[in-house]
Amino acid sequence: MGGQLAGEIASAMAVDVLRDHLERGAAAGEALVGNVDQRHSPTANRLASGIRRANQVIHAAGKSKAAWRNMGSTLVAAQLHDQRLAIAHVGDSRIYLIRGGSIIQLTDDHSLVAEQQRQGLISQAEAERSPLKNIITRALGEGPQIEVDLSDLDLIDGDRILLCSDGLTNMVDDRAILAVVGAEDDPQRACDTLIATANAGGGRDNITVVLVYVAAAGFFTGLRQIFSQGR
């Protein structure tokens, strides 16, 4: 958001601040930013705290340089703990659960067309064609405070968790994502295939994909990221 360069700077800030906040919290019990939501796990609340801190940093940075004005970022984060998945997010980057041959979106997009869909004003098909589909209603950097959505999920053996930016989901629909992730037992190859499919469809935006496969022997992950380079 705020131009490609500023958007990439904001995204990098978000990741760095969140990582540092989580590491310091684990090591020294650093105080949480914002209120604790008792409906959700301590892990999810720590993720939300890190996202709030990232928002503060990005918002302040956006006021410090003219080139960074109005910069922002979406952010989706998940943490595995004792066979549970804690989730926190802002914006329209998504987390999916692939389980038993089905794909379930675990996050709600913070976008204008998604809100119109939730209110029953437009259909899924109309949302996909809407010229307003890229309007985000919530993002890091917009103000000194941010509302973060939280959730927790019990995991089972065989679950596959996908985190992705809209660079993927704008180009590849849920059925195609399910076909790739459900059929590929190597998460890295699945990530590569998803990126290639998005690029074949036009690849108009930066694409980030993270996959986690849950198995009795442990967790297996893949990561793939490609930048649009101005496309």
Short mmCIF file of C-alpha atoms in Angstrom, two decimals:
data_model
loop_
_atom_site.label_atom_id
_atom_site.label_comp_id
_atom_site.label_asym_id
_atom_site.label_seq_id
_atom_site.Cartn_x
_atom_site.Cartn_y
_atom_site.Cartn_z
CA MET A 1 0.00 0.00 0.00
CA GLY A 2 1.16 3.55 -0.69
CA GLY A 3 3.14 2.60 -3.78
CA GLN A 4 5.23 -0.49 -4.40
CA LEU A 5 8.41 0.66 -2.64
CA ALA A 6 6.59 2.03 0.41
CA GLY A 7 4.38 -1.04 0.55
CA GLU A 8 7.36 -3.38 0.55
CA ILE A 9 9.03 -1.31 3.27
CA ALA A 10 5.89 -1.47 5.39
CA SER A 11 5.61 -5.23 4.86
CA ALA A 12 9.23 -5.76 5.87
CA MET A 13 8.71 -3.60 8.97
CA ALA A 14 5.63 -5.61 9.92
CA VAL A 15 7.48 -8.93 9.73
CA ASP A 16 10.55 -7.66 11.58
CA VAL A 17 8.60 -6.00 14.39
CA LEU A 18 6.29 -8.99 14.87
CA ARG A 19 9.21 -11.43 14.96
CA ASP A 20 11.14 -9.31 17.47
CA HIS A 21 8.06 -8.87 19.66
CA LEU A 22 7.41 -12.61 19.76
CA GLU A 23 11.05 -13.42 20.51
CA ARG A 24 11.27 -10.86 23.31
CA GLY A 25 7.95 -12.00 24.72
CA ALA A 26 9.13 -15.60 24.83
CA ALA A 27 12.46 -14.68 26.41
CA ALA A 28 11.47 -12.01 28.90
CA GLY A 29 7.69 -11.91 29.08
CA GLU A 30 7.46 -8.47 27.48
CA ALA A 31 4.19 -6.69 28.24
CA LEU A 32 1.42 -6.97 25.68
CA VAL A 33 0.39 -4.04 23.52
CA GLY A 34 -3.36 -3.48 23.86
CA ASN A 35 -5.99 -5.37 25.77
CA VAL A 36 -6.11 -9.12 26.29
CA ASP A 37 -9.04 -10.92 24.66
CA GLN A 38 -10.00 -13.60 27.18
CA ARG A 39 -11.89 -15.55 24.52
CA HIS A 40 -8.63 -16.50 22.87
CA SER A 41 -5.37 -18.19 23.81
CA PRO A 42 -2.31 -16.43 25.24
CA THR A 43 -0.54 -17.33 22.00
CA ALA A 44 -3.16 -15.57 19.88
CA ASN A 45 -3.06 -12.55 22.17
CA ARG A 46 0.72 -12.37 21.85
CA LEU A 47 0.38 -12.42 18.06
CA ALA A 48 -2.18 -9.61 18.23
CA SER A 49 0.12 -7.63 20.49
CA GLY A 50 2.94 -7.93 17.97
CA ILE A 51 0.67 -6.82 15.16
CA ARG A 52 -0.42 -3.77 17.17
CA ARG A 53 3.21 -2.91 17.80
CA ALA A 54 3.97 -3.28 14.09
CA ASN A 55 1.09 -0.93 13.34
CA GLN A 56 2.55 1.69 15.69
CA VAL A 57 5.96 1.48 14.02
CA ILE A 58 4.58 1.65 10.47
CA HIS A 59 2.23 4.52 11.31
CA ALA A 60 5.07 6.54 12.86
CA ALA A 61 7.39 5.78 9.94
CA GLY A 62 4.73 6.86 7.46
CA LYS A 63 4.71 10.31 9.03
CA SER A 64 8.50 10.64 9.02
CA LYS A 65 9.15 10.74 5.26
CA ALA A 66 7.13 12.11 2.36
CA ALA A 67 7.97 9.03 0.28
CA TRP A 68 6.48 6.78 2.98
CA ARG A 69 3.27 8.75 3.44
CA ASN A 70 0.17 6.54 3.57
CA MET A 71 2.22 3.38 3.38
CA GLY A 72 0.69 0.30 4.91
CA SER A 73 0.55 -3.45 4.87
CA THR A 74 -1.75 -6.37 5.46
CA LEU A 75 -0.50 -9.03 7.86
CA VAL A 76 -1.58 -12.56 8.68
CA ALA A 77 0.21 -14.57 11.35
CA ALA A 78 -0.15 -18.02 12.85
CA GLN A 79 1.68 -19.85 15.60
CA LEU A 80 1.59 -23.56 16.43
CA HIS A 81 1.42 -24.53 20.09
CA ASP A 82 0.44 -27.90 21.58
CA GLN A 83 -1.48 -29.05 18.48
CA ARG A 84 -3.35 -25.75 18.35
CA LEU A 85 -3.08 -23.02 15.79
CA ALA A 86 -3.33 -19.41 16.97
CA ILE A 87 -4.24 -16.89 14.27
CA ALA A 88 -4.16 -13.08 14.11
CA HIS A 89 -4.65 -10.92 11.04
CA VAL A 90 -5.36 -7.51 9.56
CA GLY A 91 -6.28 -6.95 5.92
CA ASP A 92 -7.02 -9.37 3.09
CA SER A 93 -4.12 -11.78 3.35
CA ARG A 94 -5.60 -15.16 4.25
CA ILE A 95 -5.19 -18.41 6.13
CA TYR A 96 -6.78 -21.57 4.78
CA LEU A 97 -7.27 -24.99 6.34
CA ILE A 98 -7.12 -27.96 3.97
CA ARG A 99 -8.64 -30.95 5.73
CA GLY A 100 -10.36 -34.12 4.53
CA GLY A 101 -10.60 -33.01 0.92
CA SER A 102 -12.08 -29.60 1.77
CA ILE A 103 -10.67 -26.08 1.91
CA ILE A 104 -11.86 -23.60 4.55
CA GLN A 105 -10.91 -19.93 4.75
CA LEU A 106 -10.12 -19.26 8.41
CA THR A 107 -9.83 -15.47 8.13
CA ASP A 108 -12.33 -12.82 7.03
CA ASP A 109 -11.05 -10.34 4.46
CA HIS A 110 -10.99 -6.75 5.63
CA SER A 111 -12.04 -5.37 2.26
CA LEU A 112 -14.96 -3.43 0.85
CA VAL A 113 -16.28 -6.22 -1.36
CA ALA A 114 -15.96 -8.79 1.45
CA GLU A 115 -18.03 -6.53 3.69
CA GLN A 116 -20.61 -6.14 0.92
CA GLN A 117 -20.77 -9.93 0.64
CA ARG A 118 -21.20 -10.38 4.39
CA GLN A 119 -24.12 -7.94 4.26
CA GLY A 120 -25.68 -9.83 1.35
CA LEU A 121 -25.35 -6.89 -1.02
CA ILE A 122 -23.37 -8.71 -3.70
CA SER A 123 -22.70 -12.32 -4.69
CA GLN A 124 -19.35 -14.11 -4.84
CA ALA A 125 -19.34 -13.78 -8.62
CA GLU A 126 -20.06 -10.06 -8.39
CA ALA A 127 -17.30 -9.65 -5.82
CA GLU A 128 -14.78 -11.30 -8.12
CA ARG A 129 -15.67 -8.90 -10.95
CA SER A 130 -15.99 -5.78 -8.80
CA PRO A 131 -13.73 -2.83 -9.66
CA LEU A 132 -13.64 -2.16 -5.90
CA LYS A 133 -12.12 -5.53 -4.96
CA ASN A 134 -8.73 -4.03 -4.08
CA ILE A 135 -10.09 -1.52 -1.56
CA ILE A 136 -8.88 -2.54 1.91
CA THR A 137 -10.93 -1.48 4.93
CA ARG A 138 -8.30 -2.29 7.55
CA ALA A 139 -4.51 -2.25 7.25
CA LEU A 140 -1.40 -1.62 9.30
CA GLY A 141 -0.22 1.99 9.27
CA GLU A 142 -3.57 3.70 8.77
CA GLY A 143 -3.71 5.08 12.30
CA PRO A 144 -2.06 4.83 15.72
CA GLN A 145 -4.37 1.96 16.73
CA ILE A 146 -5.60 -1.09 14.85
CA GLU A 147 -8.25 -3.76 15.43
CA VAL A 148 -6.84 -7.28 15.09
CA ASP A 149 -8.97 -10.37 14.44
CA LEU A 150 -8.04 -13.46 16.49
CA SER A 151 -8.95 -17.13 16.41
CA ASP A 152 -7.72 -20.52 17.64
CA LEU A 153 -8.01 -23.92 15.98
CA ASP A 154 -7.41 -27.47 17.19
CA LEU A 155 -5.26 -29.31 14.65
CA ILE A 156 -5.38 -32.97 13.65
CA ASP A 157 -2.94 -35.21 11.84
CA GLY A 158 -3.08 -34.52 8.11
CA ASP A 159 -4.14 -30.88 8.32
CA ARG A 160 -2.53 -28.50 5.86
CA ILE A 161 -2.37 -24.79 6.67
CA LEU A 162 -1.87 -22.18 3.95
CA LEU A 163 -0.97 -18.54 4.60
CA CYS A 164 -1.00 -16.33 1.52
CA SER A 165 -1.25 -12.80 0.20
CA ASP A 166 -3.91 -11.64 -2.24
CA GLY A 167 -1.35 -11.93 -5.01
CA LEU A 168 -2.23 -15.62 -4.92
CA THR A 169 -5.97 -15.51 -4.25
CA ASN A 170 -6.67 -12.85 -6.88
CA MET A 171 -5.24 -15.21 -9.50
CA VAL A 172 -6.03 -18.70 -8.17
CA ASP A 173 -9.46 -19.67 -6.82
CA ASP A 174 -10.09 -21.89 -3.80
CA ARG A 175 -10.82 -25.01 -5.85
CA ALA A 176 -7.53 -24.71 -7.70
CA ILE A 177 -5.67 -24.13 -4.42
CA LEU A 178 -7.29 -27.24 -2.97
CA ALA A 179 -6.35 -29.29 -6.02
CA VAL A 180 -2.68 -28.36 -5.67
CA VAL A 181 -2.29 -28.54 -1.90
CA GLY A 182 -4.44 -31.64 -1.52
CA ALA A 183 -2.50 -33.61 -4.12
CA GLU A 184 1.09 -32.59 -3.34
CA ASP A 185 2.80 -34.23 -0.36
CA ASP A 186 5.84 -31.93 -0.52
CA PRO A 187 4.90 -28.47 0.84
CA GLN A 188 7.74 -26.74 -0.99
CA ARG A 189 6.67 -28.18 -4.35
CA ALA A 190 3.08 -27.19 -3.57
CA CYS A 191 4.21 -23.61 -2.89
CA ASP A 192 6.16 -23.53 -6.15
CA THR A 193 3.14 -24.82 -8.09
CA LEU A 194 0.80 -22.24 -6.54
CA ILE A 195 3.18 -19.41 -7.46
CA ALA A 196 3.57 -20.73 -11.00
CA THR A 197 -0.21 -21.00 -11.37
CA ALA A 198 -0.71 -17.43 -10.16
CA ASN A 199 1.93 -16.13 -12.55
CA ALA A 200 0.39 -18.07 -15.43
CA GLY A 201 -2.89 -16.32 -14.66
CA GLY A 202 -1.30 -12.88 -14.91
CA GLY A 203 0.66 -12.49 -11.68
CA ARG A 204 -0.29 -8.85 -11.22
CA ASP A 205 0.86 -8.49 -7.61
CA ASN A 206 3.49 -9.66 -5.15
CA ILE A 207 2.81 -13.24 -4.08
CA THR A 208 3.71 -14.80 -0.75
CA VAL A 209 2.77 -18.38 0.13
CA VAL A 210 3.57 -20.36 3.28
CA LEU A 211 2.42 -23.96 3.77
CA VAL A 212 2.48 -26.04 6.94
CA TYR A 213 1.71 -29.76 6.84
CA VAL A 214 0.72 -31.28 10.17
CA ALA A 215 1.84 -34.88 10.73
CA ALA A 216 2.41 -37.18 13.68
CA ALA A 217 6.16 -36.94 13.07
CA GLY A 218 6.15 -33.14 13.25
CA PHE A 219 5.45 -30.11 11.09
CA PHE A 220 6.67 -29.76 7.52
CA THR A 221 6.78 -26.33 5.93
CA GLY A 222 7.29 -24.65 2.59
CA LEU A 223 7.75 -21.01 1.68
CA ARG A 224 7.66 -19.25 -1.66
CA GLN A 225 7.68 -15.52 -2.34
CA ILE A 226 7.90 -13.56 -5.55
CA PHE A 227 7.73 -9.82 -6.11
CA SER A 228 5.88 -8.38 -9.07
CA GLN A 229 8.66 -5.93 -9.97
CA GLY A 230 6.22 -3.26 -11.04
CA ARG A 231 3.76 -5.39 -12.97
#
